[in-house]
Coordinates of C-alpha atoms in Angstrom, one line a residue:
M1 CA 17.6 14.7 7.3
R2 CA 18.9 11.1 7.8
I3 CA 15.9 8.8 7.6
A4 CA 15.9 5.0 8.3
F5 CA 13.1 2.8 7.2
I6 CA 12.9 -0.3 9.4
V7 CA 10.7 -2.7 7.5
N8 CA 9.9 -6.4 7.0
S9 CA 10.2 -6.4 3.2
Y10 CA 11.4 -4.3 0.4
P11 CA 11.7 -4.8 -3.4
P12 CA 12.5 -7.0 -5.2
R13 CA 9.6 -8.4 -3.2
L14 CA 6.4 -7.0 -4.8
G15 CA 3.2 -5.8 -3.1
G16 CA 1.4 -2.6 -2.2
L17 CA 3.3 -2.1 1.0
E18 CA 6.7 -2.7 -0.6
S19 CA 5.7 -0.3 -3.5
H20 CA 4.8 2.4 -1.0
I21 CA 8.1 2.1 1.0
Y22 CA 10.2 1.9 -2.2
H23 CA 8.6 5.0 -3.8
L24 CA 8.6 7.0 -0.6
S25 CA 12.3 6.2 0.2
V26 CA 13.5 6.9 -3.4
S27 CA 11.5 10.2 -3.5
L28 CA 12.9 11.3 -0.2
A29 CA 16.4 10.6 -1.5
Q30 CA 15.7 12.6 -4.6
L31 CA 14.8 15.6 -2.3
G32 CA 18.3 15.4 -0.9
H33 CA 17.7 13.4 2.3
E34 CA 20.1 10.5 3.3
V35 CA 17.8 7.4 3.3
F36 CA 18.6 4.0 4.7
V37 CA 16.4 0.8 4.5
L38 CA 17.0 -1.9 7.1
T39 CA 15.1 -5.0 6.2
I40 CA 15.1 -8.8 6.2
S41 CA 14.9 -11.5 3.5
D42 CA 16.3 -14.9 2.4
K43 CA 19.1 -13.0 0.6
P44 CA 21.0 -10.8 3.0
G45 CA 23.3 -8.1 1.6
H46 CA 24.1 -4.5 1.2
R47 CA 23.4 -2.4 -1.9
Q48 CA 22.8 1.1 -3.1
E49 CA 19.8 1.7 -5.4
E50 CA 18.5 5.1 -6.7
G51 CA 20.2 7.0 -3.8
V52 CA 18.9 4.6 -1.1
D53 CA 21.3 2.6 1.1
I54 CA 19.6 -0.8 1.6
R55 CA 20.9 -3.3 4.2
T56 CA 19.3 -6.7 4.4
D57 CA 19.7 -9.2 7.2
R58 CA 18.5 -12.8 7.0
R59 CA 14.8 -13.5 7.9
H60 CA 13.8 -16.3 10.2
F61 CA 10.6 -18.4 10.8
P62 CA 8.6 -17.2 7.8
V63 CA 4.9 -17.7 8.3
A64 CA 2.9 -18.2 5.0
D65 CA 5.5 -16.0 3.2
I66 CA 3.8 -13.0 4.8
I67 CA 5.5 -12.5 8.2
S68 CA 9.0 -13.4 9.1
F69 CA 11.3 -12.5 12.0
P70 CA 14.7 -10.9 12.4
A71 CA 17.5 -12.6 14.3
L72 CA 17.8 -12.4 18.1
G73 CA 19.5 -9.3 19.1
A74 CA 18.2 -7.3 16.2
T75 CA 16.8 -4.5 18.4
R76 CA 20.2 -3.9 20.0
A77 CA 22.1 -4.1 16.7
I78 CA 19.7 -1.7 15.0
A79 CA 19.8 0.8 17.9
R80 CA 23.6 0.8 17.5
F81 CA 23.3 1.4 13.8
L82 CA 20.9 4.3 14.3
R83 CA 23.3 6.0 16.8
E84 CA 26.4 5.4 14.7
H85 CA 24.8 6.8 11.6
H86 CA 23.2 9.8 13.4
I87 CA 19.7 9.0 12.1
D88 CA 17.2 11.8 12.7
V89 CA 13.9 9.9 12.1
V90 CA 12.8 6.2 12.0
S91 CA 10.0 5.2 9.6
V92 CA 8.1 1.9 10.3
H93 CA 5.1 0.5 8.4
T94 CA 2.0 -1.6 9.4
R95 CA 1.5 -2.4 13.0
F96 CA 1.7 -6.2 13.0
F97 CA 5.1 -6.7 11.3
P98 CA 7.9 -7.8 13.7
M99 CA 10.3 -5.2 12.2
S100 CA 7.9 -2.4 13.1
F101 CA 8.0 -3.6 16.7
V102 CA 11.8 -3.9 16.6
G103 CA 12.1 -0.5 14.9
V104 CA 10.1 1.3 17.5
R105 CA 12.1 -0.3 20.3
A106 CA 15.4 0.3 18.7
A107 CA 14.6 4.0 18.0
H108 CA 13.6 4.5 21.6
Q109 CA 16.9 3.0 22.8
A110 CA 18.7 5.4 20.5
G111 CA 16.6 8.3 21.5
I112 CA 15.2 8.9 18.0
P113 CA 11.6 9.8 17.1
V114 CA 9.5 7.3 15.1
I115 CA 6.8 7.8 12.4
H116 CA 4.5 4.9 11.9
T117 CA 2.4 4.5 8.8
E118 CA -0.6 2.2 9.0
H119 CA -1.6 0.5 5.7
G120 CA -4.5 -1.7 6.9
S121 CA -8.0 -0.4 7.5
G122 CA -9.1 -3.2 9.8
F123 CA -8.2 -6.5 11.4
V124 CA -6.9 -9.1 8.9
A125 CA -9.9 -10.6 7.1
S126 CA -9.7 -14.4 6.9
S127 CA -12.1 -17.3 7.0
S128 CA -9.4 -19.4 8.7
P129 CA -10.3 -20.4 12.3
I130 CA -6.6 -20.0 13.0
I131 CA -5.4 -16.9 11.1
A132 CA -8.2 -14.6 12.2
P133 CA -7.9 -15.0 16.0
A134 CA -4.1 -15.2 15.8
S135 CA -3.7 -12.0 13.8
R136 CA -6.1 -10.2 16.1
A137 CA -4.1 -11.4 19.1
V138 CA -1.0 -9.9 17.5
D139 CA -2.8 -6.7 16.7
V140 CA -4.0 -6.1 20.3
T141 CA -0.5 -6.8 21.7
M142 CA 2.5 -6.0 19.4
G143 CA 0.4 -3.9 17.1
R144 CA -1.0 -1.8 19.9
Y145 CA 2.4 -1.4 21.3
V146 CA 3.8 0.0 18.0
L147 CA 0.9 2.4 17.6
R148 CA 1.1 3.7 21.2
H149 CA 4.9 4.1 21.2
A150 CA 5.3 5.8 17.8
D151 CA 5.8 9.6 18.0
R152 CA 3.5 10.2 14.9
V153 CA 0.9 7.8 13.5
L154 CA -0.2 8.1 9.9
G155 CA -2.8 6.1 7.8
V156 CA -2.8 5.7 4.1
S157 CA -6.5 6.5 4.0
E158 CA -9.2 7.9 6.3
Q159 CA -10.2 4.3 7.1
A160 CA -6.6 3.3 7.9
A161 CA -6.1 6.3 10.1
A162 CA -9.4 5.6 11.9
F163 CA -8.5 2.0 12.5
A164 CA -5.1 2.9 13.9
S165 CA -6.8 5.4 16.2
R166 CA -9.2 2.9 17.5
L167 CA -6.7 0.1 17.9
G168 CA -4.0 2.2 19.6
G169 CA -6.1 4.8 21.3
V170 CA -3.9 7.5 19.6
H171 CA -4.4 10.3 17.1
A172 CA -3.6 9.3 13.5
D173 CA -3.3 11.7 10.5
V174 CA -4.1 10.7 6.9
F175 CA -1.1 10.3 4.6
Y176 CA -2.5 9.1 1.3
N177 CA -0.9 6.5 -0.8
A178 CA 0.4 7.7 -4.2
I179 CA 1.7 6.7 -7.6
T180 CA 4.5 7.7 -10.0
P181 CA 3.5 10.5 -12.3
P182 CA 2.0 9.2 -15.6
Q183 CA 4.3 9.2 -18.6
P184 CA 3.3 11.1 -21.8
H185 CA 1.8 8.9 -24.5
A186 CA 2.9 9.1 -28.1
E187 CA -0.7 8.7 -29.2
P188 CA -4.0 9.6 -27.6
I189 CA -5.3 6.9 -25.3
E190 CA -8.1 4.9 -26.8
D191 CA -11.4 4.8 -24.8
R192 CA -11.8 1.1 -24.0
H193 CA -14.3 1.2 -21.2
R194 CA -15.8 -2.1 -22.3
H195 CA -12.5 -3.8 -21.5
L196 CA -12.6 -4.8 -17.8
V197 CA -9.4 -5.3 -15.8
F198 CA -8.8 -6.9 -12.4
V199 CA -5.5 -6.1 -10.7
G200 CA -4.5 -7.8 -7.5
R201 CA -3.3 -11.0 -5.8
M202 CA -5.2 -14.2 -6.7
V203 CA -6.2 -15.0 -3.1
P204 CA -9.6 -15.5 -1.3
G205 CA -11.4 -12.2 -0.7
K206 CA -9.6 -10.2 -3.4
G207 CA -12.5 -10.7 -5.7
W208 CA -11.0 -12.5 -8.7
D209 CA -13.9 -15.0 -8.8
T210 CA -16.5 -12.3 -8.5
F211 CA -14.9 -10.5 -11.4
I212 CA -15.0 -13.6 -13.6
E213 CA -18.6 -14.3 -12.7
A214 CA -19.6 -10.7 -13.4
V215 CA -18.0 -10.8 -16.8
A216 CA -19.9 -14.1 -17.6
Q217 CA -23.2 -12.7 -16.5
L218 CA -22.7 -9.5 -18.5
R219 CA -21.9 -11.4 -21.6
A220 CA -25.0 -13.6 -21.1
Q221 CA -27.0 -10.4 -21.0
G222 CA -25.7 -9.3 -24.3
Q223 CA -23.0 -6.9 -23.1
E224 CA -19.9 -7.0 -25.4
V225 CA -17.2 -6.9 -22.8
T226 CA -13.7 -8.5 -22.5
G227 CA -11.6 -8.9 -19.4
E228 CA -8.2 -9.8 -18.0
L229 CA -6.9 -10.6 -14.5
L230 CA -3.4 -9.2 -13.7
G231 CA -1.7 -10.8 -10.7
A232 CA -0.3 -13.9 -9.2
G233 CA -1.2 -16.0 -6.2
A234 CA -2.3 -19.3 -4.8
D235 CA -5.6 -19.1 -6.7
L236 CA -4.2 -18.3 -10.2
D237 CA -4.8 -21.9 -11.5
A238 CA -8.3 -21.9 -10.0
A239 CA -9.0 -18.6 -11.8
R240 CA -7.9 -20.0 -15.1
E241 CA -10.0 -23.1 -14.6
M242 CA -13.0 -20.9 -13.8
I243 CA -12.5 -18.9 -17.0
A244 CA -12.5 -22.1 -19.0
A245 CA -15.6 -23.5 -17.1
K246 CA -17.5 -20.3 -17.9
G247 CA -16.7 -20.5 -21.6
L248 CA -14.7 -17.3 -21.4
D249 CA -11.5 -18.6 -23.1
G250 CA -10.5 -16.0 -25.7
T251 CA -12.6 -13.4 -23.9
V252 CA -10.9 -13.2 -20.5
S253 CA -7.2 -13.8 -19.9
A254 CA -5.2 -14.4 -16.7
P255 CA -1.5 -14.0 -17.6
G256 CA -0.4 -13.9 -14.0
R257 CA 2.0 -11.3 -12.6
V258 CA 3.1 -8.6 -15.0
S259 CA 5.4 -5.6 -14.4
A260 CA 4.2 -2.4 -12.9
E261 CA 4.8 -0.7 -16.3
E262 CA 2.7 -3.3 -18.0
V263 CA -0.2 -2.9 -15.5
R264 CA -0.3 0.8 -16.3
A265 CA -0.3 0.0 -20.1
R266 CA -3.1 -2.5 -19.8
L267 CA -5.2 -0.1 -17.7
A268 CA -4.9 2.7 -20.3
G269 CA -8.4 3.7 -21.4
A270 CA -9.9 0.5 -19.8
T271 CA -12.2 0.0 -16.7
L272 CA -10.7 -1.2 -13.5
V273 CA -13.1 -3.5 -11.7
N274 CA -12.3 -3.8 -8.0
P275 CA -14.5 -6.3 -6.1
T276 CA -12.3 -6.8 -3.0
V277 CA -13.8 -7.5 0.4
L278 CA -10.5 -7.5 2.3
S279 CA -9.4 -4.8 4.7
E280 CA -7.6 -2.7 2.2
G281 CA -5.5 0.4 3.0
F282 CA -5.5 2.5 -0.1
Q283 CA -5.1 0.6 -3.4
T284 CA -2.9 2.5 -5.8
T285 CA -4.5 0.7 -8.7
L286 CA -7.4 3.1 -8.5
L287 CA -5.0 6.0 -9.0
E288 CA -3.1 4.2 -11.8
A289 CA -6.3 3.5 -13.7
L290 CA -7.3 7.2 -13.5
A291 CA -3.8 8.3 -14.4
E292 CA -4.0 6.3 -17.6
R293 CA -7.3 7.8 -18.6
G294 CA -9.3 4.9 -17.4
R295 CA -12.4 4.5 -15.3
V296 CA -13.1 2.6 -12.0
V297 CA -16.0 0.5 -10.8
T298 CA -15.4 -0.7 -7.3
F299 CA -16.8 -2.0 -4.1
T300 CA -16.7 0.5 -1.2
V301 CA -12.9 0.7 -0.4
P302 CA -10.7 3.3 1.2
G303 CA -10.1 6.3 -1.0
A304 CA -12.8 5.6 -3.6
Q305 CA -15.3 8.2 -2.3
V306 CA -12.6 10.9 -2.0
L307 CA -11.6 10.3 -5.7
A308 CA -15.2 10.3 -6.8
D309 CA -15.9 13.5 -4.9
Q310 CA -13.0 15.2 -6.7
G311 CA -14.7 14.5 -10.0
N312 CA -12.9 11.4 -11.1
P313 CA -14.8 8.7 -13.0
V314 CA -15.1 6.4 -10.0
V315 CA -18.4 4.4 -9.6
I316 CA -19.0 2.7 -6.3
T317 CA -21.5 -0.2 -6.0
A318 CA -24.3 0.1 -3.5
E319 CA -23.4 -3.2 -1.9
R320 CA -20.3 -5.5 -1.9
T321 CA -22.1 -8.3 -3.7
L322 CA -21.9 -9.9 -7.1
E323 CA -25.5 -8.8 -7.9
S324 CA -24.7 -5.2 -7.1
L325 CA -21.5 -5.3 -9.1
V326 CA -23.3 -6.7 -12.2
S327 CA -26.1 -4.2 -11.9
T328 CA -23.6 -1.3 -11.5
L329 CA -21.5 -2.5 -14.4
R330 CA -24.5 -2.8 -16.7
D331 CA -25.6 0.8 -16.0
F332 CA -22.0 1.9 -16.3
L333 CA -21.5 0.3 -19.7
N334 CA -24.8 1.7 -21.0
N335 CA -23.9 5.2 -19.8
P336 CA -20.2 5.5 -19.0
P337 CA -19.2 8.6 -17.0
A338 CA -17.1 11.3 -18.6
L339 CA -13.4 11.1 -18.1
G340 CA -12.1 13.3 -15.3
D341 CA -9.6 16.2 -15.5
P342 CA -6.1 14.5 -15.9
S343 CA -4.5 17.3 -13.8
L344 CA -6.5 16.0 -10.7
I345 CA -4.0 13.1 -10.4
D346 CA -1.0 15.4 -9.9
A347 CA -1.8 15.7 -6.2
W348 CA -1.7 11.9 -5.9
T349 CA 2.0 11.5 -7.0
W350 CA 5.1 10.6 -5.0
P351 CA 7.0 13.9 -5.5
V352 CA 4.1 15.6 -3.8
R353 CA 3.8 13.0 -1.1
A354 CA 7.6 13.0 -0.3
R355 CA 7.5 16.7 0.3
E356 CA 4.5 16.2 2.7
Y357 CA 6.5 13.5 4.5
T358 CA 9.4 15.8 4.8
R359 CA 7.2 18.5 6.5
I360 CA 5.8 15.9 8.9
A361 CA 9.3 14.7 9.9
S362 CA 10.7 18.3 10.2
T363 CA 7.8 19.3 12.4
L364 CA 8.3 16.2 14.6
L365 CA 12.0 17.0 15.0
S366 CA 11.2 20.7 15.8
E367 CA 8.7 19.6 18.5
K368 CA 11.2 17.1 20.0
K369 CA 13.9 19.8 20.1
A370 CA 11.6 22.3 21.7
A371 CA 10.5 19.7 24.3
R372 CA 14.2 19.0 25.2
N373 CA 14.9 22.7 25.5
A374 CA 11.9 23.1 27.8
D375 CA 13.0 20.2 30.0
G376 CA 16.4 21.8 30.2
D377 CA 15.0 25.2 31.2
A378 CA 12.8 23.5 33.8
S379 CA 15.6 21.5 35.4
P380 CA 17.2 22.6 38.7
R381 CA 20.3 24.8 38.3
G382 CA 23.2 24.5 40.7

C-alpha cells in the first residue's frame, strides 16, 4: 500500500506522539509499504529516512510550541499530492491538531479513506483559565469534525478509544501503543527496585514534584531509595531547586533530556514511578520499564491495568495522591512483586503493531472497494 501520514510534527521533534508516528511509519516501510510523511516545522525540506519519504512545509502561528498551523491552501496542495502519488490510505493523529483537520479534508477531496488515531484519553487537563476552555472549544468543533469524518477511528488505549467515541459519537477500536523490541544484554540485568525513576516532561500535572516529595518522605521513614528524573521542560529548574531544598542532592538527580536509548538503560532493573494526573493516552515508558526487567508503580493511567492483569509487575495506587503513592511505594519496597515473564512484552512491540495496522488498512480498502462496486451495481443502466 501507499500510506501518507499527515501530521503536525515528526522527529527530530521528540514526544510520545512523535515517537508513535515515527515507529509506526518506519515499521510499515519495513513491511514493504510505500510510506510518506507530510508535516510542518520551522525547517522545511524533503528527506528520506529509514525507507520513509518525509516532506516538511513551514509551520505558522505556533502556540506555546504545541500547536502550529500549515500555510493557507495546504488542504488543496495536499489533496493534489495524494492524487498524484496514488495514495491508498491517509493516517492522521490526535483530534485537535490542525494537520489532522487538513488531512481529513484533503483525503476526502482526493477520494481516499482516512484512519484517525486518538492519543488522548480526555480533554486537555490544565489549570489555566484560558487553555482549558479554549482547548475544549477546539475539541468540540475541529476535533469532533476529524473524528466524525474519519473512516476508521482508533485509540491507543481503552480510555483513548472511549473518549474518541464519546466526543465524536463514533465507534473507535483500540490500537495499543508499542515499543521497539528490547536489545539483548551482555550481562544479566541487576535488580535495582530501590532505584526510582521518573520519565516525562517537566510540566505541571506530570508529577515530577510528587515524585520528589515521595522520595523525600520515604527516606525520612528509613527507606534506602535513590531516584532520578529524566526529561526536560519548563519546570526543570524548579525540580532541581526542589531536590536541593529537600536535601536530596547526591540522592536524586535531574539530568534533563536524555536519549531514548539512555532512558531504556536507566530503567533497566529499576522501578518506574509514574504519578501523572494528565489525560494520558498510553505511556510507552510503562512498556519500556517492563521490557528492561524493571517494575512499575503508577497512578491509574491507561494501559496499567491491562499490563497488570497480564502478570506484569505493575502496581497501581488506590488514589492519585501523594499519600497513596508513598504508602504504595513503602509496601512495594518491603515486598517487591516478582518479575514478569519477559516474553509477555513481545506482543507490545512495533513489528506486531505494524502488521495489525496493515490489516486495519487492508480491511478498510476492501470495504471501500465493495461499497463502490455495490453502488455501481445499483446505478441505473442505459
